[in-house]
Amino acid sequence: MSALHRTRVRRSLAVAGAGLAAVGLLSACGYGSKSTTSSAATQAAASGSATGAKLSADTVHIGYFANLTHATPLIGIQNGQFQKDLGSTTIKTQIFNAGPSEIEALNSGAIDIGWIGPSPSINGYVKSKGTALKIISGATTGGAELVVNPAKIKSVADLKGKKIATPQLANTQDVALLNFLSTKGFKVDAKSGQGDVSVVRTDNSLTPTAYQTGAIDGAWVPEPTASKLVAEGAKVLVDEKSLWPDGKFVSTNVIVSQTFLKAHPDVVEAVLKASVDTNAWIIANPAEAKTDANTALTALTKKALSTKVLDSAWSELSVTNDPLASSLQSEADHAVTAGLLTKPDLTGIYDLTLLNKVLTAAGQPTVSAAGLGAQ
């Protein structure tokens, strides 16, 4: 890591930490999420990185999770790359536990752009009849597993009668679990979570404690929560990569409010450039990126990941600009199988034109919408 990069990370995190001390639950909005009270523009001003042409929006509100599967915003916002590409536009961030609450925030205008899993993206698009959002980029593939108590569960058949956690009703891992159980012949009511297996919707931050106390017998969760459970003695029963062709599926993509996209395409393009720039740095500097992601998580959660958990979790995922659009219809089909969705029409859900513009300018290959939107 260069001296400039280390300085930028230290300074931005110092300001972020001060702002995060004043973070509270947004009870007035009802999202169960956290919002930073100091913007990334303030952080950038402290480090001298706020430069560039004036964009059409003074502020952009960005949502993401305190998960390693959201490594791009975790790293890129904290180290100043996003602010560098956004110039004088203020960045305000909001942290979520799972996708459905982030969709609520997008629909209300509380955020403009978000890193989120495919299932909530599909739900948000379908419920709005195609008017609420567009998927504008990929972000991460992999990084989700079903981990279980080996003393109670040694095979898939042993799941019967057990309690398995997911982050939230209809989030990406919830759909994955419900679909998996259905394909294995288990009967579960999707909404209540009751049936042959009890699906217990639990905040990721609370899942390790629930496992330790025996309140749950396992969980289908993203990283680093899965690796935290393994560190507590759990075993991986299903690595979700094993269920997909070539082990590739979208675990996180980037969405934008259609209203914001129409009003501020230059800001959206700048965010995508920041995402592409950050992903390129992560790929070129995996060890430093892993450390930076842990530093960012520590600022958000007040607790660093152990080396064992961090190494395990980081090895399970990869950042990517490609939204892996061909896997999205399968994700939708899984939600149908789970009983959470009727057969959807996803035509138009992607708009990859700005991403492909950024990729072309960076000398990188363009990506496909697989017939489901503009590219």
XYZ file of C-alpha atoms in Angstrom:
375
model
C 0.000 0.000 0.000
C 1.384 3.399 -0.945
C 2.076 6.032 1.703
C -0.607 8.220 0.117
C -3.161 5.414 0.271
C -2.345 4.593 3.905
C -2.665 8.259 4.848
C -5.967 8.542 3.028
C -7.366 5.450 4.767
C -6.226 6.607 8.227
C -7.623 10.101 7.833
C -10.931 9.063 6.298
C -11.471 6.387 8.943
C -10.671 8.816 11.748
C -13.388 11.173 10.532
C -15.752 8.276 9.816
C -15.269 6.989 13.352
C -16.183 10.365 14.808
C -19.333 10.474 12.695
C -20.275 6.894 13.498
C -20.197 7.646 17.215
C -23.349 9.660 16.628
C -25.074 6.996 14.532
C -28.497 5.812 15.713
C -31.284 3.617 14.481
C -33.490 5.423 11.985
C -36.655 4.751 13.902
C -38.469 7.603 12.219
C -37.948 5.859 8.866
C -38.580 2.388 10.217
C -35.751 0.777 8.231
C -33.774 -0.675 11.119
C -30.679 0.749 9.443
C -27.877 3.097 10.373
C -26.883 6.345 8.705
C -23.632 8.222 9.029
C -24.023 11.732 10.364
C -20.820 12.901 8.678
C -20.667 12.594 4.908
C -17.825 11.196 2.848
C -17.447 14.671 1.371
C -16.412 15.891 4.826
C -14.004 12.980 5.075
C -12.559 13.798 1.669
C -12.177 17.441 2.568
C -10.121 16.381 5.581
C -7.829 14.307 3.355
C -7.755 16.777 0.486
C -9.290 14.336 -2.007
C -12.484 16.234 -2.932
C -11.614 17.371 -6.438
C -13.109 17.278 -9.929
C -15.871 18.881 -11.945
C -19.139 19.931 -10.362
C -21.810 17.284 -10.874
C -25.563 17.804 -11.155
C -26.416 16.665 -7.591
C -24.989 18.234 -4.449
C -25.536 14.988 -2.516
C -25.842 11.288 -3.291
C -27.213 8.855 -0.707
C -25.639 5.392 -0.915
C -26.806 2.272 0.924
C -24.876 -0.931 1.643
C -24.326 -3.587 4.319
C -21.569 -4.181 6.847
C -20.782 -7.443 5.034
C -17.680 -8.486 3.130
C -19.960 -9.191 0.165
C -20.234 -5.379 0.006
C -16.467 -4.950 -0.101
C -16.577 -2.374 -2.903
C -18.362 0.412 -0.985
C -16.780 -0.668 2.304
C -13.323 -0.065 0.896
C -13.951 2.583 -1.746
C -15.938 4.954 0.445
C -13.571 4.658 3.387
C -10.349 5.083 1.417
C -11.597 8.098 -0.547
C -11.847 6.557 -4.034
C -15.584 7.241 -4.259
C -15.106 10.848 -3.186
C -12.272 11.308 -5.668
C -14.555 10.248 -8.538
C -17.555 12.204 -7.236
C -15.654 15.459 -6.758
C -17.586 18.017 -4.726
C -20.777 15.921 -4.519
C -21.410 14.970 -0.898
C -21.704 11.259 -0.132
C -24.059 10.227 2.646
C -24.237 6.563 3.573
C -26.805 4.309 5.217
C -26.024 0.819 6.535
C -28.585 -1.995 6.319
C -28.890 -5.546 7.653
C -30.656 -6.955 4.593
C -32.110 -6.038 1.223
C -35.857 -5.601 1.819
C -35.292 -2.676 4.200
C -32.885 -1.129 1.695
C -35.554 -1.350 -1.015
C -37.936 0.523 1.285
C -35.328 3.235 1.665
C -34.799 3.444 -2.107
C -38.530 3.675 -2.729
C -38.926 6.452 -0.155
C -36.008 8.458 -1.532
C -33.886 7.951 1.586
C -31.151 6.479 -0.616
C -30.423 6.909 -4.334
C -28.033 4.057 -5.062
C -27.484 0.802 -3.201
C -25.388 -2.345 -3.040
C -27.868 -5.181 -2.555
C -28.602 -8.830 -3.314
C -30.553 -10.029 -6.365
C -33.735 -11.220 -4.638
C -34.706 -7.837 -3.102
C -33.780 -6.200 -6.423
C -36.173 -8.519 -8.248
C -38.916 -7.967 -5.648
C -38.523 -4.191 -5.790
C -38.659 -4.150 -9.571
C -41.662 -6.482 -9.831
C -43.736 -4.864 -7.085
C -43.258 -1.434 -8.669
C -44.208 -2.837 -12.089
C -40.781 -1.930 -13.375
C -40.768 1.712 -12.251
C -38.707 1.772 -9.041
C -35.168 0.720 -9.855
C -32.591 -0.480 -12.341
C -29.692 -2.845 -11.771
C -26.675 -0.940 -13.087
C -23.674 -3.121 -12.175
C -22.434 -6.273 -10.585
C -20.465 -6.193 -7.345
C -19.760 -9.604 -5.827
C -20.094 -13.287 -6.587
C -19.995 -16.016 -3.942
C -19.749 -15.503 -0.197
C -22.830 -17.306 1.135
C -23.082 -20.666 2.894
C -25.395 -22.836 4.970
C -23.469 -23.535 8.162
C -24.805 -25.873 10.854
C -24.156 -27.323 14.287
C -22.394 -30.617 13.470
C -23.571 -32.190 16.721
C -27.173 -31.867 15.521
C -26.932 -31.822 11.740
C -24.674 -34.140 9.781
C -26.644 -34.316 6.531
C -29.408 -32.495 4.675
C -31.934 -35.003 6.053
C -31.028 -33.869 9.575
C -32.389 -30.373 8.849
C -35.899 -31.623 9.616
C -37.165 -30.157 12.882
C -34.228 -27.759 13.173
C -34.072 -23.953 13.377
C -32.101 -22.262 10.600
C -31.513 -18.502 10.498
C -31.531 -16.138 7.521
C -30.998 -12.351 7.635
C -34.535 -11.242 6.701
C -37.733 -12.455 5.045
C -37.275 -12.450 1.240
C -33.639 -11.394 1.332
C -31.224 -13.228 -0.992
C -30.092 -15.857 1.526
C -33.669 -16.369 2.734
C -34.762 -17.171 -0.817
C -31.751 -19.438 -1.302
C -32.594 -21.444 1.820
C -36.308 -21.709 1.071
C -35.617 -22.813 -2.501
C -33.038 -25.369 -1.335
C -35.422 -26.821 1.247
C -38.184 -27.068 -1.351
C -35.943 -28.935 -3.794
C -35.068 -31.388 -1.008
C -38.723 -32.118 -0.263
C -39.162 -30.065 2.916
C -42.445 -28.177 3.385
C -42.041 -24.652 4.799
C -44.470 -21.732 4.774
C -42.367 -18.971 3.228
C -43.831 -16.031 5.118
C -44.094 -17.516 8.602
C -40.987 -19.663 8.237
C -42.788 -22.564 9.912
C -42.814 -26.126 8.668
C -40.534 -29.149 8.457
C -37.682 -26.725 9.075
C -38.118 -23.506 11.068
C -36.655 -20.507 9.232
C -35.744 -17.880 11.818
C -35.159 -14.386 10.413
C -32.317 -12.900 12.468
C -30.142 -9.815 12.119
C -26.659 -10.874 10.991
C -25.121 -9.125 13.991
C -27.197 -11.309 16.347
C -26.792 -14.638 14.544
C -23.489 -15.713 16.195
C -24.956 -15.200 19.664
C -28.122 -17.064 18.670
C -25.933 -19.960 17.544
C -23.842 -19.908 20.737
C -26.951 -20.044 22.939
C -28.582 -22.819 20.919
C -31.470 -20.628 19.775
C -30.670 -21.697 16.205
C -29.076 -24.831 14.809
C -27.527 -23.200 11.763
C -27.839 -20.338 9.301
C -27.751 -19.544 5.584
C -25.868 -16.267 5.706
C -23.378 -14.058 3.840
C -19.764 -13.475 4.766
C -18.355 -12.798 7.264
C -21.268 -14.128 9.366
C -20.849 -17.648 7.972
C -17.169 -17.738 8.886
C -17.932 -16.326 12.344
C -20.196 -19.330 12.953
C -17.539 -21.715 11.674
C -15.129 -20.166 14.176
C -17.689 -21.073 16.854
C -17.602 -24.714 15.778
C -20.191 -24.785 13.000
C -19.543 -26.708 9.781
C -20.392 -25.774 6.202
C -23.194 -28.029 5.006
C -23.801 -26.208 1.699
C -21.544 -23.718 -0.051
C -23.950 -21.890 -2.345
C -21.347 -21.846 -5.136
C -21.817 -25.627 -5.423
C -25.422 -25.083 -6.528
C -24.588 -22.891 -9.543
C -23.077 -23.621 -12.965
C -19.331 -22.931 -12.833
C -19.867 -21.798 -9.226
C -20.876 -18.323 -10.388
C -23.922 -16.421 -9.193
C -24.592 -12.815 -8.314
C -24.576 -12.280 -4.560
C -24.459 -8.466 -4.677
C -25.300 -5.996 -7.429
C -25.744 -2.232 -7.647
C -29.171 -0.652 -8.055
C -30.325 2.915 -8.586
C -33.612 4.730 -8.240
C -34.965 5.335 -11.738
C -35.896 8.857 -10.679
C -32.311 9.588 -9.618
C -30.891 7.943 -12.741
C -32.989 10.150 -15.013
C -32.235 13.325 -13.072
C -28.519 12.746 -12.385
C -26.927 10.332 -14.880
C -23.556 12.061 -14.412
C -23.590 11.282 -10.684
C -24.567 7.671 -11.352
C -21.722 7.396 -13.863
C -19.306 8.810 -11.279
C -20.428 6.243 -8.691
C -19.948 3.476 -11.249
C -16.483 4.771 -12.096
C -15.665 4.720 -8.388
C -16.951 1.141 -8.177
C -14.914 0.019 -11.188
C -11.807 1.829 -9.900
C -12.217 0.273 -6.442
C -12.756 -3.222 -7.839
C -9.627 -2.881 -9.964
C -7.649 -1.914 -6.859
C -9.117 -4.804 -4.844
C -8.196 -7.319 -7.553
C -4.678 -5.895 -7.882
C -4.121 -5.688 -4.103
C -6.065 -8.561 -2.482
C -4.114 -8.703 0.776
C -4.285 -4.952 1.372
C -7.945 -4.903 0.298
C -8.780 -7.611 2.826
C -7.136 -5.581 5.578
C -8.891 -2.380 4.477
C -12.269 -4.153 4.407
C -11.710 -5.327 7.972
C -10.757 -1.798 9.028
C -13.965 -0.460 7.477
C -16.050 -3.165 9.163
C -14.424 -2.307 12.485
C -15.461 1.330 12.077
C -19.052 0.260 11.400
C -19.452 -2.598 13.887
C -16.884 -1.577 16.542
C -15.296 -5.037 16.384
C -12.557 -6.300 14.075
C -12.736 -9.734 12.497
C -10.159 -12.216 13.697
C -7.491 -13.231 11.193
C -9.023 -16.713 10.976
C -12.525 -15.399 10.221
C -11.280 -12.729 7.824
C -9.129 -15.141 5.810
C -11.925 -17.699 5.581
C -14.588 -15.186 4.602
C -12.447 -13.335 2.061
C -11.578 -16.587 0.267
C -15.259 -17.293 -0.368
C -16.040 -14.252 -2.529
C -14.845 -12.271 -5.535
C -15.612 -8.726 -6.642
C -16.879 -8.292 -10.190
C -18.306 -5.536 -12.377
C -20.300 -8.150 -14.296
C -23.838 -8.472 -12.896
C -23.924 -12.087 -14.125
C -27.309 -11.280 -15.609
C -27.875 -14.795 -16.890
C -28.196 -15.973 -13.275
C -30.891 -13.435 -12.379
C -33.798 -15.352 -13.935
C -32.727 -18.379 -11.913
C -32.774 -16.228 -8.767
C -36.327 -15.178 -9.658
C -37.328 -18.785 -10.295
C -36.004 -19.684 -6.844
C -38.259 -17.041 -5.274
C -41.194 -18.535 -7.178
C -40.312 -22.020 -5.935
C -40.004 -20.638 -2.400
C -43.525 -19.221 -2.616
C -42.482 -15.593 -2.310
C -43.153 -14.491 -5.886
C -45.315 -15.277 -8.863
C -43.535 -15.768 -12.187
C -42.056 -12.301 -12.910
C -41.285 -10.444 -16.108
C -37.767 -9.061 -15.653
C -37.544 -7.390 -19.043
C -35.909 -3.998 -18.578
C -34.546 -4.602 -15.077
C -30.973 -3.834 -16.222
C -29.500 -0.614 -17.538
C -25.803 -1.268 -18.079
C -25.168 1.564 -20.531
C -23.296 3.791 -18.090
C -21.325 0.855 -16.686
C -20.242 -0.223 -20.161
C -19.275 3.363 -20.937
C -17.050 3.392 -17.836
C -15.606 -0.039 -18.625
C -14.805 0.963 -22.206
C -13.045 4.122 -21.005
C -11.030 1.975 -18.579
C -10.050 -0.459 -21.324
C -12.039 -3.295 -19.749
C -14.488 -5.711 -21.439
C -18.136 -4.694 -21.502
C -20.798 -6.832 -19.814
C -24.122 -8.298 -20.923
C -27.685 -7.758 -19.711
C -28.623 -11.210 -21.058
C -31.595 -9.740 -22.900
C -33.065 -8.219 -19.743
C -32.294 -4.553 -20.417
C -30.088 -1.934 -22.009
C -26.375 -2.479 -22.319
